[in-house]
Amino acid sequence: MSFPSVVEIAGEVRAGRVTARSVTEATLSRIQRLDGGINAFTAVTHARALVAADAVDADLAAGRPVGPLAGVPVAVKNLFDIEGLPTLAGSKIRRAAAPPSRDATLVRRLTAAGAILIGALNMDEFAYGFVTENAHDGPARNPHDPNRIAGGSSGGSAAAVAAGLVPLTLGSDTNGSIRIPASLCGVFGLKPTYGRLSRQGVFPFVESLDHVGPFARSVEDLALAYDVLQGPDPEGDALCVRAAEPLSGRLEDLAERPLRVGVLGGWFQQGAFPEVLGALNRVADAFAEAAPVELAGAQAARAAAFCLTAFEGAELHRDDLASRALDYDPAVRDRLLAGALLPKGVHEAARRFRTIFRDEVREAFQRFDILLAPSSVCPAPPIGQATMEMGGVPVSVRKNLGAFTQPISFIGLPVVAAPVNRPGQLPVGVQIIAPPWREDLAFAAALRLQRDGVVAAHPPKGAP
């Protein structure tokens, strides 16, 4: 099979038609052959993967139960703790850090479900960026055009799935770092409600904005991974206390659910490239009941998210900035230093505005079940391109790819990022945004769009 899905691999392994070891060996071989042109991986856990695969096969041979991800190869952004491997967070500073003694909570949940950890993935340094042009590990390349960015900061996570290197990865999203690379690489991504999934063992960036979530090539794969990852972890992440609400067994019913759909205009369409607006309109047209809606505070919410990011990021890195500033990627260092100069009052004002904007969005969800918006301003720009035009004005690529994602993560809403089906063209995606804790509504819309052929993962050029 070419680019087999999570559901397919797990089913074949459980049925005994393939072994976990054969899947793992094929995955490791594919990474060795192809990742040189993608640069998604910063480490491959070859020995660990084979041991884990053999353990799954031994359980099956002995008649012992195996998990829902039995034999499925997975990889994680290199800010997730992996036992015995330094947690780089994309940086030079952490190359000599002591390796963690155990995996992050979500890595443990994946492997407990039978998944095979294959390695760690490239990212923007300390997750501060939208491009994954890492100064230390090199850029993660877009599988649809290796001269273009994969997006960021979870660029390696999206590129690895898009290239068929692994069918499932984990990333993080503070201001758009799952949704943007999912859009630019043409795969599905989930940014769940703030506090839904545990961040234990994940190197922090902005505590009040950090989310974690999966990438996959279908809604079904995304839902299966989401189910495995859920559950309270109050000792590891004090915010993660909500009971699991599984979705995989409910997808058929969800697909039939009637939905009231709002299409975000105003800020969420200003400066968007024509192909992005065309993709949004195609998705909106799939819902006969879709209606336009604006959020008046969206631009201010984005500005407030910038302030929170800069201020809290600088606080986290204050000591290293004082002692090891030259070891930072200059693009990251300069923004952190600027954040260190912000007065505390700016941070407090940004936090106060969060309540105002949350109330505005809550009112919109009285009329709509989901909201639609673009995931990115444009398709993937070329690697090294510093500026692009938004509304005829040159702006920074690094700072503005997240123009449409930042207001949403500012208030912690759940989003399924879905790739619009555009064969032969560079991918673009949409955000399917739901009220807090209603990931099921975003999945319902995504599954309906997938079944109608409106959204689908893009096969990279030259895919077998």
Short mmCIF file of N, CA, C and O in Angstrom, two decimals, residues 5 133 165 203 208 229 240 259 282 290 313 326 328 332 348 352 395 444:
data_model
loop_
_atom_site.label_atom_id
_atom_site.label_comp_id
_atom_site.label_asym_id
_atom_site.label_seq_id
_atom_site.Cartn_x
_atom_site.Cartn_y
_atom_site.Cartn_z
N SER A 5 -2.77 4.20 5.98
CA SER A 5 -3.30 5.02 7.06
C SER A 5 -3.04 4.36 8.41
O SER A 5 -2.69 3.18 8.51
N GLU A 133 12.50 27.12 9.39
CA GLU A 133 13.81 27.33 8.77
C GLU A 133 14.82 27.39 9.92
O GLU A 133 15.27 28.46 10.32
N LEU A 165 6.35 9.52 5.40
CA LEU A 165 7.42 8.91 6.19
C LEU A 165 6.85 8.18 7.39
O LEU A 165 7.31 7.09 7.75
N PHE A 203 8.50 20.81 26.14
CA PHE A 203 9.21 22.05 26.49
C PHE A 203 8.30 23.24 26.23
O PHE A 203 7.74 23.39 25.14
N SER A 208 0.32 30.23 28.75
CA SER A 208 -1.10 30.56 28.62
C SER A 208 -1.65 30.33 27.22
O SER A 208 -2.87 30.48 27.00
N LEU A 229 -4.91 9.92 22.96
CA LEU A 229 -4.17 10.97 23.66
C LEU A 229 -4.95 11.59 24.81
O LEU A 229 -4.35 12.21 25.71
N CYS A 240 -4.92 19.78 32.71
CA CYS A 240 -5.47 18.63 31.99
C CYS A 240 -6.19 17.72 32.97
O CYS A 240 -5.61 16.77 33.51
N LEU A 259 -25.45 21.03 11.02
CA LEU A 259 -24.55 22.02 11.58
C LEU A 259 -24.93 23.42 11.13
O LEU A 259 -25.23 23.64 9.94
N ARG A 282 -15.01 27.38 -1.31
CA ARG A 282 -15.42 26.03 -1.70
C ARG A 282 -15.92 25.24 -0.49
O ARG A 282 -16.91 24.52 -0.57
N ALA A 290 -24.48 27.82 5.45
CA ALA A 290 -23.39 28.70 5.88
C ALA A 290 -23.78 30.17 5.72
O ALA A 290 -24.42 30.56 4.73
N GLY A 313 7.35 34.48 26.59
CA GLY A 313 8.52 33.82 26.01
C GLY A 313 9.82 34.40 26.55
O GLY A 313 10.76 33.67 26.88
N LEU A 326 24.21 34.60 22.03
CA LEU A 326 24.74 34.32 20.69
C LEU A 326 24.46 32.89 20.24
O LEU A 326 24.66 32.55 19.06
N TYR A 328 21.46 31.61 20.28
CA TYR A 328 20.10 31.60 19.75
C TYR A 328 20.12 31.88 18.24
O TYR A 328 21.00 32.58 17.73
N VAL A 332 14.99 34.47 16.38
CA VAL A 332 14.29 34.17 17.63
C VAL A 332 14.80 35.07 18.74
O VAL A 332 14.02 35.65 19.51
N GLU A 348 -0.61 42.49 31.15
CA GLU A 348 -1.86 42.48 31.91
C GLU A 348 -3.02 42.95 31.06
O GLU A 348 -4.13 42.39 31.13
N ARG A 352 -6.47 40.89 30.01
CA ARG A 352 -7.82 41.43 30.24
C ARG A 352 -8.63 41.39 28.95
O ARG A 352 -9.83 41.09 28.97
N VAL A 395 4.99 42.60 3.91
CA VAL A 395 5.04 42.27 5.34
C VAL A 395 5.97 41.07 5.53
O VAL A 395 6.28 40.34 4.59
N ALA A 444 -17.11 16.51 13.17
CA ALA A 444 -18.31 16.25 12.38
C ALA A 444 -18.24 16.98 11.05
O ALA A 444 -18.53 16.40 9.99
#
